[in-house]
Amino acid sequence: MHFDLPALTSIMIDFSRMTKWIPTFLEGVGVTVTLSLITVSLGSLLGLFVVLLRRSHLQWLSLLAKIYTLFIRGTPLLLQLYIWLYGLPKIGITIPALPISSSLFGTREFSTAIVALGINSSAYVAEILRGGLEAIDKGQTEAARSLGLSSKQTMQHIIIPQAVRVVLPGLGNEFIQMIKESSIVSTVGIFDVMYTSNIVKAATFAVFEPLIIVAAIYLTLTSVLTFLQRKLERKLNVDLKGS
Amino acid sequence: MSILRVVNLSKKLGDLQVLKEINLEIESGEVVAIIGPSGSGKSTLLRCLNSLEVPDSGTVYFYDTEVNAKKQTEAELNAVRQNIGMVFQHFNLFPHLSVLENVSIAPRLALGQPKEAAEKQALELLERVGLQDKVSAYPEKLSGGQKQRVAIARALAMKPEVMLFDEPTSALDPEMIKEVLMVIADLANSGLTTILVTHEMGFAKEISNRIVFLDEGRIMEDAPPEQFFNHTKNERAKIFLSKIM
Ligand SMILES: Nc1ncnc2c1ncn2[C@@H]1O[C@H](COP(=O)(O)OP(=O)(O)OP(=O)(O)O)[C@@H](O)[C@H]1O
Ligand SMILES: [Mg+2]
């Protein structure tokens, strides 16, 4: 086998040029983690609401929730982001920038991304929560109701504490998923981890190094989160016991 | 006045007419065993008594209150259910709660009892079913027989006037059946009104004042145990008895 030596050195990877960009990468990490955290929290609240609609005895509410879930899960996230950012403003629906003077978080793009990603997340969270509630044996409800507990007490003290344990891994996965998927916001100029690779590339003309660093950052984030999730699950299993 | 009264009750599940024109009166203090072939509607009948199932037609009365989850307000229904204890074949203990919490949660939530009072009562009940050394255990650590005894204590904690048992020993290993039957016998002998669905014929004969024989959704015979087991004239009952005795 023969290598052309000059050609090989010309693709040599050199990380020394990257060190002074570390603060930029870290800023990107801050944006990605903040965005994912807000998004999944918002998604969880909305998701809970969607499940309640879905389980409603009123047919049309349940249908509405179904259509919502179908639409969100059946179309790409990037498309949903574009609709919120470029489509809806045409008919007068604009998400205003957060009232903070930060070039990272105080832009219309950032707040719109929170809404678009949060709504997207809610449809997935709703499915996770629905699965959790359905995983609890109906004998649990029957036992509680036969003792004379109200349906609200049964939900609050019997079903939800058990469902939480069932859904926790799913919610953790949703957060980890969001860390990765939120990278699409870089296409609309939000300064997340992915976007930092563009900045560094433009400034240093290095292409591969920033990509490798960004990959390492995502991998580290998801690994650490997976580890924390395992630990939390184990702790919860000890706390909640039960079969 | 009868403590429970079933009038012309019919119930369909899916396409199956599970119960057909059931009439039944239970007097206070009676111990009634409901027996019959698998699928004859025993569980469904029992579940109609506390409105876990709502009849298609006919009525269930607890004293003079109609028990009906669709007609009563939730508060009315809960008030009736607090007086009707139920024990299930598969225990249905709350797995996230300790034994003590399983037994004290209903009085605390439904009756607003203070924690100390509810736990004191739970301890007494657990002692009565022989599980005082398991108070802080979680259900997963218990044997089937122990689980069922906790489930009985849990139901008793509401001080019900009637107890419904749906095949309380059918999910148990043979060596654990006796410990549960002894607890039930103790309750029945104490004068607590008891309705028991069971396949344990010897036990039914021993503790009950009445045998209700159900077949294909109808009550075919309703008689004292001595008469039912030795002198029944009903052909279906004879076939049933010849198969299991
Ligand atoms: N949701 C349902 N839909 C249709 N059929 C049902 C449903 N639930 C129960 N059944 C049927 O209704 C019949 C009566 O059920 P039930 O549980 O009351 O019988 P059972 O006498 O308690 O029987 P077993 O001794 O097996 O417990 C059975 O044939 C059962 O398969
Ligand atoms: Mg049954």
Coordinates of C-alpha atoms and ligand atoms in Angstrom, one line a residue:
Chain A
M1 CA 0.0 0.0 0.0
H2 CA 1.3 3.4 -0.9
F3 CA 0.4 6.8 0.7
D4 CA 1.2 10.1 -0.8
L5 CA 3.0 11.7 2.2
P6 CA 2.3 15.4 1.5
A7 CA -1.4 14.6 1.0
L8 CA -1.5 12.8 4.3
T9 CA 0.1 15.6 6.2
S10 CA -2.3 18.1 4.7
I11 CA -5.3 16.2 6.3
M12 CA -3.4 16.0 9.6
I13 CA -5.6 16.8 12.5
D14 CA -4.4 19.5 14.8
F15 CA -6.3 20.3 18.0
S16 CA -3.8 22.9 19.3
R17 CA -5.7 25.6 17.3
M18 CA -8.9 24.6 19.2
T19 CA -7.9 25.4 22.7
K20 CA -8.7 29.1 22.6
W21 CA -12.2 28.2 21.4
I22 CA -13.0 26.2 24.5
P23 CA -15.1 29.0 26.0
T24 CA -17.2 29.2 22.8
F25 CA -17.9 25.4 22.9
L26 CA -18.8 25.7 26.6
E27 CA -21.3 28.5 25.8
G28 CA -22.8 26.2 23.2
V29 CA -23.2 23.5 25.8
G30 CA -25.0 25.9 28.1
V31 CA -27.4 26.8 25.4
T32 CA -28.1 23.1 24.4
V33 CA -28.6 22.0 27.9
T34 CA -30.8 25.0 28.9
L35 CA -32.9 24.6 25.7
S36 CA -33.3 20.8 26.3
L37 CA -34.2 21.2 29.9
I38 CA -36.8 23.9 29.3
T39 CA -38.2 22.1 26.4
V40 CA -38.7 18.7 28.2
S41 CA -40.1 20.5 31.2
L42 CA -42.6 22.3 29.1
G43 CA -43.2 19.2 27.1
S44 CA -43.9 17.2 30.3
L45 CA -46.5 19.8 31.5
L46 CA -48.2 19.9 28.1
G47 CA -47.9 16.2 27.8
L48 CA -49.7 15.6 31.1
F49 CA -52.5 17.9 29.8
V50 CA -52.6 15.9 26.5
V51 CA -53.0 12.6 28.4
L52 CA -55.8 14.0 30.5
L53 CA -57.5 15.1 27.3
R54 CA -56.8 11.7 25.7
R55 CA -58.4 9.9 28.7
S56 CA -61.3 12.3 28.8
H57 CA -64.8 10.7 28.6
L58 CA -65.7 13.4 26.1
Q59 CA -65.1 11.8 22.7
W60 CA -64.2 15.0 20.9
L61 CA -61.6 16.0 23.5
S62 CA -60.0 12.6 23.2
L63 CA -60.1 12.8 19.4
L64 CA -58.5 16.3 19.5
A65 CA -55.6 14.9 21.6
K66 CA -55.2 12.0 19.2
I67 CA -55.0 14.3 16.2
Y68 CA -52.5 16.5 18.0
T69 CA -50.3 13.6 18.8
L70 CA -50.6 12.2 15.3
F71 CA -49.6 15.4 13.6
I72 CA -46.7 16.2 15.9
R73 CA -45.3 12.6 15.7
G74 CA -45.9 12.3 12.0
T75 CA -44.0 15.3 10.8
P76 CA -40.3 16.2 11.1
L77 CA -39.2 18.4 14.0
L78 CA -37.3 20.7 11.6
L79 CA -40.5 21.3 9.6
Q80 CA -42.4 22.2 12.9
L81 CA -39.7 24.6 13.8
Y82 CA -39.9 26.3 10.4
I83 CA -43.6 26.5 10.6
W84 CA -43.4 28.3 14.0
L85 CA -40.6 30.5 12.9
Y86 CA -41.4 31.4 9.3
G87 CA -44.9 30.2 8.6
L88 CA -47.1 31.3 11.5
P89 CA -45.7 34.9 11.6
K90 CA -47.3 35.3 8.1
I91 CA -50.7 34.9 9.7
G92 CA -49.8 37.1 12.7
I93 CA -48.7 34.4 15.2
T94 CA -45.3 35.4 16.4
I95 CA -43.5 34.1 19.5
P96 CA -41.9 37.2 21.1
A97 CA -38.4 37.2 22.4
L98 CA -37.9 36.6 26.1
P99 CA -37.5 39.9 28.0
I100 CA -33.8 39.3 28.8
S101 CA -30.9 41.1 27.3
S102 CA -28.8 38.1 26.3
S103 CA -27.6 37.5 22.7
L104 CA -28.0 33.7 23.4
F105 CA -31.4 33.5 25.1
G106 CA -33.1 36.8 24.4
T107 CA -33.8 36.2 20.7
R108 CA -37.1 35.5 18.9
E109 CA -35.4 32.4 17.5
F110 CA -34.7 31.0 21.0
S111 CA -38.2 31.5 22.4
T112 CA -39.7 30.1 19.2
A113 CA -37.5 27.1 19.4
I114 CA -38.7 26.5 23.0
V115 CA -42.3 26.6 21.8
A116 CA -41.7 24.4 18.8
L117 CA -39.5 21.8 20.6
G118 CA -41.7 21.9 23.7
I119 CA -44.8 21.1 21.8
N120 CA -43.0 18.4 19.8
S121 CA -41.8 16.9 23.1
S122 CA -45.2 17.0 24.6
A123 CA -46.6 14.5 22.1
Y124 CA -43.9 12.0 22.9
V125 CA -44.2 12.6 26.6
A126 CA -47.9 12.1 26.4
E127 CA -47.4 8.7 24.9
I128 CA -44.9 7.8 27.6
L129 CA -47.3 9.0 30.3
R130 CA -50.2 7.1 28.8
G131 CA -48.1 3.9 28.7
G132 CA -47.2 4.5 32.4
L133 CA -50.8 4.8 33.4
E134 CA -51.9 1.8 31.4
A135 CA -49.1 -0.3 32.8
I136 CA -50.7 -0.1 36.3
D137 CA -53.0 -3.1 36.7
K138 CA -56.6 -2.2 36.9
G139 CA -56.9 -4.3 40.0
Q140 CA -55.1 -1.4 41.8
T141 CA -57.9 1.0 40.9
E142 CA -60.5 -1.6 41.8
A143 CA -58.9 -2.3 45.2
A144 CA -58.7 1.4 46.0
R145 CA -62.2 2.2 44.9
S146 CA -63.6 -0.8 46.7
L147 CA -62.1 0.6 49.9
G148 CA -64.1 3.8 49.3
L149 CA -61.4 6.1 48.1
S150 CA -62.4 8.7 45.6
S151 CA -61.2 8.5 42.0
K152 CA -59.0 11.6 42.7
Q153 CA -57.5 10.0 45.8
T154 CA -56.9 6.8 43.8
M155 CA -55.1 8.6 41.1
Q156 CA -53.0 10.7 43.5
H157 CA -52.0 8.1 46.1
I158 CA -52.2 4.8 44.3
I159 CA -51.8 5.2 40.5
I160 CA -49.5 8.1 40.0
P161 CA -46.8 7.1 42.5
Q162 CA -46.6 3.8 40.7
A163 CA -46.8 5.3 37.2
V164 CA -43.9 7.7 38.0
R165 CA -41.5 4.9 38.4
V166 CA -42.7 3.3 35.1
V167 CA -42.4 6.5 33.1
L168 CA -39.1 7.8 34.5
P169 CA -36.8 5.9 32.1
G170 CA -38.9 7.1 29.2
L171 CA -38.8 10.7 30.3
G172 CA -35.0 10.4 30.8
N173 CA -34.7 9.1 27.3
E174 CA -36.8 11.9 26.0
F175 CA -34.4 14.4 27.6
I176 CA -31.3 12.6 26.1
Q177 CA -33.1 12.5 22.8
M178 CA -33.8 16.2 23.0
I179 CA -30.1 17.0 23.7
K180 CA -29.3 15.5 20.3
E181 CA -32.3 16.5 18.3
S182 CA -32.2 20.1 19.5
S183 CA -29.1 20.4 17.3
I184 CA -31.5 21.4 14.4
V185 CA -31.9 24.8 16.0
S186 CA -28.4 25.6 14.7
T187 CA -30.0 25.9 11.3
V188 CA -31.9 29.0 12.4
G189 CA -28.9 30.6 14.0
I190 CA -29.3 29.6 17.6
F191 CA -26.0 29.4 19.3
D192 CA -26.1 25.8 20.5
V193 CA -23.3 23.2 20.6
M194 CA -23.8 22.3 16.9
Y195 CA -23.7 26.0 15.9
T196 CA -20.3 26.5 17.6
S197 CA -18.7 24.2 15.1
N198 CA -19.8 26.6 12.3
I199 CA -18.3 29.6 14.2
V200 CA -15.0 27.8 14.8
K201 CA -14.8 26.5 11.3
A202 CA -15.3 30.0 9.9
A203 CA -12.7 31.5 12.1
T204 CA -10.0 28.9 11.8
F205 CA -10.8 27.1 8.5
A206 CA -10.5 23.9 10.4
V207 CA -13.3 21.6 9.4
F208 CA -12.8 18.2 11.0
E209 CA -11.5 19.3 14.5
P210 CA -14.6 21.3 15.5
L211 CA -16.8 18.4 14.4
I212 CA -14.9 15.9 16.4
I213 CA -15.0 18.2 19.5
V214 CA -18.8 18.7 19.0
A215 CA -19.2 14.9 18.7
A216 CA -17.2 14.4 21.9
I217 CA -19.4 17.0 23.7
Y218 CA -22.7 15.4 22.6
L219 CA -21.3 11.9 23.5
T220 CA -20.2 13.2 27.0
L221 CA -23.5 14.9 27.6
T222 CA -25.6 11.9 26.7
S223 CA -23.3 9.4 28.6
V224 CA -23.4 11.5 31.8
L225 CA -27.2 11.9 31.5
T226 CA -27.6 8.1 31.0
F227 CA -25.4 7.5 34.0
L228 CA -27.4 9.9 36.2
Q229 CA -30.7 8.4 34.9
R230 CA -29.6 4.9 35.9
K231 CA -28.6 6.2 39.4
L232 CA -31.9 7.9 39.9
E233 CA -33.9 4.9 38.8
R234 CA -32.0 2.7 41.2
K235 CA -32.6 5.1 44.0
L236 CA -36.3 5.3 43.1
N237 CA -36.6 1.6 43.1
V238 CA -35.2 1.5 46.6
D239 CA -37.6 4.2 47.7
L240 CA -40.7 2.8 46.1
K241 CA -40.0 -0.9 46.6
G242 CA -42.9 -3.0 45.6
S243 CA -43.3 -5.7 42.9
Chain B
M1 CA -84.1 -5.3 56.6
S2 CA -81.7 -7.2 54.4
I3 CA -78.2 -5.8 54.4
L4 CA -77.8 -6.6 50.6
R5 CA -80.6 -7.2 48.2
V6 CA -80.4 -8.0 44.5
V7 CA -83.5 -7.6 42.4
N8 CA -83.9 -8.9 38.9
L9 CA -80.3 -8.2 38.0
S10 CA -79.1 -8.9 34.5
K11 CA -75.6 -8.1 33.1
K12 CA -73.9 -8.6 29.8
L13 CA -70.2 -8.5 29.3
G14 CA -69.3 -8.2 25.6
D15 CA -71.7 -10.4 23.8
L16 CA -72.2 -12.7 26.7
Q17 CA -75.2 -12.6 29.0
V18 CA -73.3 -13.3 32.2
L19 CA -76.1 -12.8 34.7
K20 CA -79.8 -13.4 34.1
E21 CA -82.5 -12.1 36.4
I22 CA -80.7 -12.7 39.6
N23 CA -82.6 -12.2 42.9
L24 CA -80.8 -12.6 46.2
E25 CA -81.2 -11.3 49.7
I26 CA -78.5 -11.4 52.3
E27 CA -79.4 -10.9 56.0
S28 CA -77.0 -9.3 58.5
G29 CA -74.7 -11.9 60.0
E30 CA -75.2 -14.5 57.3
V31 CA -72.3 -16.4 55.8
V32 CA -73.1 -17.2 52.2
A33 CA -71.0 -19.2 49.8
I34 CA -71.5 -18.7 46.1
I35 CA -70.3 -21.7 44.1
G36 CA -70.7 -22.8 40.5
P37 CA -68.7 -23.8 37.4
S38 CA -66.0 -21.5 36.0
G39 CA -67.6 -18.8 33.9
S40 CA -71.0 -19.1 35.6
G41 CA -70.9 -15.4 36.7
K42 CA -69.9 -15.6 40.3
S43 CA -67.3 -12.9 40.2
T44 CA -69.5 -10.7 38.1
L45 CA -72.3 -11.0 40.7
L46 CA -70.0 -10.2 43.5
R47 CA -68.6 -7.2 41.6
C48 CA -72.2 -5.9 41.1
L49 CA -72.7 -5.8 44.9
N50 CA -70.2 -2.9 45.3
S51 CA -70.8 -1.6 41.8
L52 CA -67.4 -2.4 40.3
E53 CA -69.8 -3.7 37.6
V54 CA -73.0 -1.8 36.9
P55 CA -76.0 -4.0 36.0
D56 CA -77.7 -3.5 32.7
S57 CA -81.1 -3.9 34.4
G58 CA -82.2 -4.7 37.9
T59 CA -81.1 -3.2 41.2
V60 CA -78.6 -3.8 44.1
Y61 CA -79.6 -2.4 47.5
F62 CA -77.4 -1.9 50.5
Y63 CA -80.1 -1.6 53.2
D64 CA -82.4 0.8 51.3
T65 CA -79.7 2.6 49.3
E66 CA -79.4 1.7 45.6
V67 CA -75.8 0.9 44.8
N68 CA -75.1 2.1 41.3
A69 CA -71.9 3.8 40.1
K70 CA -73.8 5.4 37.2
K71 CA -76.7 6.8 39.2
Q72 CA -75.1 7.7 42.6
T73 CA -72.8 10.7 43.1
E74 CA -69.2 9.7 43.7
A75 CA -69.5 10.6 47.4
E76 CA -72.6 8.5 47.9
L77 CA -71.0 5.5 46.1
N78 CA -67.8 5.9 48.2
A79 CA -69.9 6.0 51.4
V80 CA -71.5 2.7 50.5
R81 CA -68.3 1.1 49.4
Q82 CA -66.7 2.0 52.7
N83 CA -69.2 -0.4 54.3
I84 CA -68.5 -3.3 51.9
G85 CA -65.1 -4.8 52.1
M86 CA -63.7 -6.7 49.2
V87 CA -60.9 -9.3 48.9
F88 CA -59.6 -10.2 45.5
Q89 CA -58.2 -13.4 44.1
H90 CA -55.0 -11.7 43.2
F91 CA -54.7 -9.6 46.4
N92 CA -54.2 -6.3 44.6
L93 CA -52.0 -4.9 47.4
F94 CA -50.5 -1.5 46.8
P95 CA -46.9 -2.4 45.9
H96 CA -45.4 1.0 46.6
L97 CA -46.7 1.0 50.2
S98 CA -45.5 -0.9 53.2
V99 CA -47.8 -3.5 54.9
L100 CA -48.7 -0.9 57.6
E101 CA -49.4 1.8 54.9
N102 CA -51.5 -0.7 52.9
V103 CA -53.7 -1.2 55.9
S104 CA -53.9 2.4 57.2
I105 CA -54.2 4.3 53.9
A106 CA -57.9 3.9 53.4
P107 CA -59.0 5.1 56.9
R108 CA -56.7 8.0 56.6
L109 CA -57.8 9.1 53.1
A110 CA -61.5 8.1 53.1
L111 CA -62.3 8.7 56.8
G112 CA -59.7 11.4 57.5
Q113 CA -58.4 9.4 60.5
P114 CA -55.1 10.8 62.0
K115 CA -52.0 8.9 61.1
E116 CA -51.4 7.6 64.6
A117 CA -55.0 6.3 65.1
A118 CA -55.0 4.6 61.7
E119 CA -51.7 3.0 62.3
K120 CA -52.6 1.8 65.7
Q121 CA -55.8 0.2 64.3
A122 CA -53.7 -1.3 61.4
L123 CA -51.3 -2.9 64.0
E124 CA -54.2 -4.5 65.8
L125 CA -55.6 -5.9 62.6
L126 CA -52.3 -7.2 61.5
E127 CA -51.9 -8.9 64.8
R128 CA -55.4 -10.4 64.3
V129 CA -54.3 -11.9 60.9
G130 CA -50.9 -13.0 62.4
L131 CA -48.7 -10.6 60.6
Q132 CA -47.5 -8.3 63.4
D133 CA -43.9 -9.0 62.4
K134 CA -44.4 -7.8 58.8
V135 CA -45.6 -4.3 59.4
S136 CA -42.7 -2.6 57.7
A137 CA -42.3 -5.1 54.9
Y138 CA -43.3 -4.3 51.3
P139 CA -45.8 -6.6 49.5
E140 CA -43.1 -8.1 47.2
K141 CA -41.4 -9.6 50.2
L142 CA -44.5 -11.5 51.3
S143 CA -45.8 -15.0 50.4
G144 CA -49.1 -15.4 48.7
G145 CA -50.8 -16.4 51.9
Q146 CA -49.3 -13.4 53.8
K147 CA -50.4 -11.0 51.0
Q148 CA -54.0 -12.2 51.2
R149 CA -54.0 -11.8 54.9
V150 CA -52.8 -8.2 54.5
A151 CA -55.5 -7.7 51.9
I152 CA -58.1 -8.9 54.4
A153 CA -56.7 -6.6 57.1
R154 CA -56.8 -3.7 54.6
A155 CA -60.5 -4.3 53.9
L156 CA -61.3 -4.7 57.7
A157 CA -59.6 -1.4 58.4
M158 CA -62.7 0.4 57.0
K159 CA -64.9 -1.5 59.5
P160 CA -67.2 -2.8 56.8
E161 CA -70.5 -4.4 57.6
V162 CA -70.1 -7.0 54.8
M163 CA -67.1 -8.7 53.4
L164 CA -66.9 -10.0 49.8
F165 CA -64.3 -12.6 49.0
D166 CA -63.7 -13.6 45.4
E167 CA -61.9 -16.9 45.4
P168 CA -59.4 -15.7 48.1
T169 CA -57.4 -18.9 48.0
S170 CA -57.4 -19.8 44.3
A171 CA -54.1 -18.1 43.5
L172 CA -52.3 -19.6 46.5
D173 CA -50.0 -22.6 46.8
P174 CA -51.7 -25.4 48.6
E175 CA -49.7 -25.1 51.8
M176 CA -50.9 -21.5 52.2
I177 CA -54.6 -22.0 51.7
K178 CA -55.2 -23.0 55.3
E179 CA -53.8 -19.9 57.0
V180 CA -56.1 -17.7 54.9
L181 CA -59.2 -19.9 55.4
M182 CA -58.6 -19.8 59.1
V183 CA -58.7 -16.0 59.1
I184 CA -61.9 -16.0 57.0
A185 CA -63.5 -18.6 59.3
D186 CA -62.5 -16.4 62.3
L187 CA -64.3 -13.4 60.8
A188 CA -67.4 -15.3 59.7
N189 CA -67.7 -16.9 63.2
S190 CA -67.4 -13.4 64.8
G191 CA -70.7 -12.5 63.2
L192 CA -69.4 -10.4 60.2
T193 CA -71.7 -10.8 57.2
T194 CA -69.7 -12.7 54.7
I195 CA -70.2 -13.5 51.0
L196 CA -67.6 -15.9 49.7
V197 CA -67.0 -17.1 46.1
T198 CA -65.0 -20.3 46.4
H199 CA -64.0 -23.6 44.9
E200 CA -63.1 -24.9 48.4
M201 CA -66.3 -27.1 48.9
G202 CA -65.3 -28.5 52.3
F203 CA -64.7 -25.0 53.6
A204 CA -68.0 -23.7 52.2
K205 CA -69.8 -26.5 53.8
E206 CA -68.2 -25.9 57.1
I207 CA -68.6 -22.1 57.6
S208 CA -71.6 -21.1 55.6
N209 CA -75.3 -21.0 56.5
R210 CA -76.3 -20.8 52.8
I211 CA -75.0 -22.1 49.5
V212 CA -75.9 -20.2 46.4
F213 CA -75.3 -22.3 43.3
L214 CA -74.9 -20.3 40.1
D215 CA -74.9 -21.9 36.7
E216 CA -74.9 -20.0 33.3
G217 CA -75.8 -16.8 35.0
R218 CA -78.8 -18.1 37.0
I219 CA -79.2 -19.0 40.6
M220 CA -80.2 -22.7 40.3
E221 CA -80.2 -23.4 44.0
D222 CA -80.1 -21.5 47.3
A223 CA -80.1 -23.8 50.3
P224 CA -78.4 -24.6 53.6
P225 CA -75.2 -26.5 53.0
E226 CA -76.4 -29.8 54.5
Q227 CA -79.3 -29.8 52.1
F228 CA -77.4 -28.7 49.1
F229 CA -74.5 -31.1 49.4
N230 CA -76.5 -34.1 50.4
H231 CA -80.0 -33.7 48.9
T232 CA -80.0 -31.3 46.0
K233 CA -82.6 -32.1 43.4
N234 CA -81.1 -29.8 40.8
E235 CA -79.6 -31.7 37.9
R236 CA -76.9 -29.1 37.2
A237 CA -75.9 -29.0 40.8
K238 CA -75.7 -32.8 40.9
I239 CA -73.4 -32.8 37.9
F240 CA -71.3 -30.0 39.3
L241 CA -71.0 -31.8 42.7
S242 CA -70.2 -35.2 41.1
K243 CA -67.3 -33.5 39.2
I244 CA -65.6 -31.9 42.1
M245 CA -66.3 -34.0 45.2
Ligands
LIG1 N1 -65.0 -8.0 29.7 C1 -65.6 -9.2 29.3 N2 -66.1 -9.3 28.1 C2 -66.7 -10.5 27.7 N3 -66.8 -11.5 28.5 C3 -66.3 -11.4 29.7 C4 -65.7 -10.3 30.2 N4 -65.4 -10.5 31.5 C5 -65.7 -11.8 31.8 N5 -66.3 -12.3 30.7 C6 -66.9 -13.7 30.7 O1 -68.1 -13.7 31.5 C7 -68.3 -15.0 32.1 C8 -68.5 -14.9 33.6 O2 -67.4 -14.4 34.2 P1 -67.1 -14.4 35.8 O3 -65.8 -13.9 36.0 O4 -68.2 -13.7 36.5 O5 -67.2 -16.0 36.0 P2 -66.8 -16.8 37.3 O6 -68.0 -17.6 37.7 O7 -66.3 -15.9 38.4 O8 -65.7 -17.8 36.8 P3 -64.4 -18.3 37.5 O9 -64.8 -19.4 38.4 O10 -63.5 -18.8 36.4 O11 -63.8 -17.2 38.2 C9 -67.0 -15.8 31.7 O12 -67.4 -16.7 30.7 C10 -66.0 -14.7 31.3 O13 -65.2 -15.3 30.3
MG2 MG -64.4 -15.5 39.2

